[in-house]
Each structure stands twice: as C-alpha cells, then as structure tokens.
Amino acid sequence: MNEASPPRFRYCLDPLFLVGCTAYALNLWFIKPRIDFEFIQYHFNDLWVIPCALPPVLWLHRLLALRPAQALPTPGEITFHLVLWSVFCEYIGPRYFMPQSGADWRDVTAYTFGALVAALWWHRHRWLPHARRLRLHEL
C-alpha cells in the first residue's frame, strides 16, 4: 500500500466501531445503573450512533455492490445517515412508532458530534498525514 493512499475501511473491524460498541455496552450495563448524571443517562450512547451503526450499514451496501469494497465512509454517506437517523429517531419514531419516547435536539447534537469525530477519525490521513495506521493488535 502506498503511504499516500488512504487506509482501507474495515467495517465491523474498524477500531472506532469496536471502541464505540464497547463504550456503549459498558455504559448501558455498568455505568448508567450506577451514575445518575444526565449526559450519561440520556446522551452518551447517542455519541456512538454513527461510529457504531454506519459500519454495518456500509458493509451491507458493499455486499449489494452499492459502494467500493474498502473505501472509507465519504462525507456524503456520513451526512446522509446522520440526517436520516436524526429524522427517524427524533421525529418519525417518537411521533408514529414510539409515542412514549420524546424528540430531543440534544440527541441530534450528540449524533452530530459523534459523526464529526468519526469523520475525523476515518479521514485522519488527510489532516494528520504522518499518523500511524492503527492496527487491531495495537488497541
């Protein structure tokens, strides 16, 4: 692989996906039951929507030949899914499918912040050209 070429996207083996899923599970099962802090209770897991949900969706797109095999998520893919999931989870879902839940603009803010961090991570070779490629065994 050429040093100037972007890293390959590893979908569900992506380090950010693995860290995000671990953080989500730890928060859900161990931290939330013990810490009564609004951000932890209601918004921490929302940070992980794009880093954890987008890789499996893009893997499915790859299987359906809708995207290049190992291409990094594009800004358009990230933005499209951010908007799609924000509208579904914070407007359509509470209005039509889960009336007991409520829409919260702070959830969308958390989705957006998570998407921004994910985009920076996935495209770090552009803004941090000498960044070492993180290997799974280095996690």
Coordinates of C-alpha atoms in Angstrom, one line a residue:
M1 CA 0.0 0.0 0.0
N2 CA 1.3 3.4 -0.9
E3 CA 2.0 5.8 2.0
A4 CA -0.2 8.5 0.3
S5 CA -3.1 6.1 -0.2
P6 CA -6.0 6.2 2.3
P7 CA -6.3 3.3 4.8
R8 CA -8.8 0.6 4.0
F9 CA -12.1 0.7 5.8
R10 CA -12.6 -2.5 7.8
Y11 CA -16.3 -2.1 8.6
C12 CA -17.1 -4.0 11.8
L13 CA -13.4 -4.5 12.5
D14 CA -12.8 -0.7 12.4
P15 CA -11.2 0.3 15.7
L16 CA -13.6 3.2 16.3
F17 CA -16.6 0.8 15.8
L18 CA -15.1 -1.7 18.3
V19 CA -14.3 1.1 20.9
G20 CA -17.8 2.6 20.3
C21 CA -19.6 -0.7 20.8
T22 CA -17.6 -1.5 23.9
A23 CA -18.3 2.0 25.3
Y24 CA -22.0 1.7 24.5
A25 CA -22.3 -1.7 26.2
L26 CA -20.2 -0.6 29.3
N27 CA -22.4 2.5 29.7
L28 CA -25.6 0.6 29.2
W29 CA -24.9 -2.3 31.6
F30 CA -22.4 -0.9 34.2
I31 CA -22.2 2.9 34.2
K32 CA -25.8 4.1 33.7
P33 CA -27.2 1.9 36.5
R34 CA -24.7 3.4 38.9
I35 CA -24.3 7.0 37.9
D36 CA -27.2 9.5 37.9
F37 CA -25.8 12.1 35.6
E38 CA -28.0 13.4 32.7
F39 CA -25.4 13.2 30.0
I40 CA -24.5 9.6 30.9
Q41 CA -28.2 8.6 31.2
Y42 CA -29.5 10.2 28.1
H43 CA -26.8 11.3 25.6
F44 CA -23.6 9.3 26.0
N45 CA -24.8 6.4 23.9
D46 CA -26.1 8.8 21.3
L47 CA -22.5 9.8 20.6
W48 CA -21.9 6.3 19.2
V49 CA -24.8 6.2 16.6
I50 CA -22.7 7.0 13.5
P51 CA -19.4 5.2 14.7
C52 CA -21.4 2.1 15.6
A53 CA -24.3 1.9 13.2
L54 CA -22.7 3.2 10.0
P55 CA -20.0 0.5 9.5
P56 CA -22.5 -2.5 9.4
V57 CA -24.8 -0.5 7.1
L58 CA -21.9 0.3 4.8
W59 CA -20.9 -3.3 4.8
L60 CA -24.4 -4.2 3.7
H61 CA -24.1 -1.6 0.9
R62 CA -20.8 -3.2 -0.1
L63 CA -22.4 -6.6 -0.3
L64 CA -25.1 -5.1 -2.5
A65 CA -22.4 -3.5 -4.7
L66 CA -23.6 0.0 -3.8
R67 CA -20.1 1.2 -2.7
P68 CA -16.4 0.4 -3.4
A69 CA -15.2 -2.6 -1.3
Q70 CA -12.8 -1.0 1.1
A71 CA -13.4 2.7 0.7
L72 CA -13.6 4.9 3.7
P73 CA -17.1 6.4 4.5
T74 CA -17.5 9.5 2.5
P75 CA -18.7 12.8 3.9
G76 CA -21.9 12.3 1.9
E77 CA -22.5 8.9 3.4
I78 CA -21.9 10.1 6.9
T79 CA -24.1 13.2 6.5
F80 CA -26.9 11.3 4.7
H81 CA -27.1 8.7 7.5
L82 CA -26.8 11.3 10.2
V83 CA -29.8 13.2 8.7
L84 CA -31.7 10.0 8.1
W85 CA -31.3 8.6 11.6
S86 CA -31.8 12.0 13.2
V87 CA -35.1 12.5 11.4
F88 CA -36.2 8.9 12.1
C89 CA -35.1 8.7 15.7
E90 CA -36.1 12.2 16.8
Y91 CA -39.1 12.9 14.6
I92 CA -40.8 10.0 12.9
G93 CA -40.1 7.4 15.7
P94 CA -41.5 9.4 18.6
R95 CA -44.4 10.7 16.5
Y96 CA -45.6 7.5 14.9
F97 CA -43.9 4.4 16.4
M98 CA -42.9 5.2 20.0
P99 CA -45.1 7.9 21.3
Q100 CA -43.9 7.2 24.9
S101 CA -40.4 8.5 23.9
G102 CA -39.8 12.1 23.1
A103 CA -37.8 14.0 20.5
D104 CA -34.7 15.8 21.9
W105 CA -32.5 18.2 20.0
R106 CA -29.7 17.3 22.4
D107 CA -29.7 13.8 21.0
V108 CA -29.2 15.2 17.5
T109 CA -26.3 17.3 18.8
A110 CA -24.8 14.1 20.2
Y111 CA -25.3 12.2 16.9
T112 CA -23.7 15.1 15.1
F113 CA -20.7 15.3 17.4
G114 CA -20.2 11.6 17.1
A115 CA -20.4 11.8 13.3
L116 CA -17.8 14.6 13.3
V117 CA -15.4 12.6 15.5
A118 CA -16.0 9.6 13.3
A119 CA -15.3 11.5 10.1
L120 CA -12.1 13.0 11.6
W121 CA -11.0 9.5 12.7
W122 CA -11.8 7.8 9.4
H123 CA -10.1 10.6 7.4
R124 CA -7.2 11.3 9.7
H125 CA -4.7 10.5 6.9
R126 CA -5.9 13.8 5.3
W127 CA -5.4 16.1 8.3
L128 CA -2.7 14.1 10.1
P129 CA -0.6 12.9 7.2
H130 CA 2.1 11.2 9.4
A131 CA -0.4 9.4 11.6
R132 CA 0.5 5.7 12.1
R133 CA -2.1 3.3 10.8
L134 CA -3.6 1.8 14.0
R135 CA -3.6 -2.0 13.8
L136 CA -6.2 -4.1 15.7
H137 CA -3.5 -5.7 17.8
E138 CA -2.4 -2.3 19.0
L139 CA -5.7 -1.5 20.6

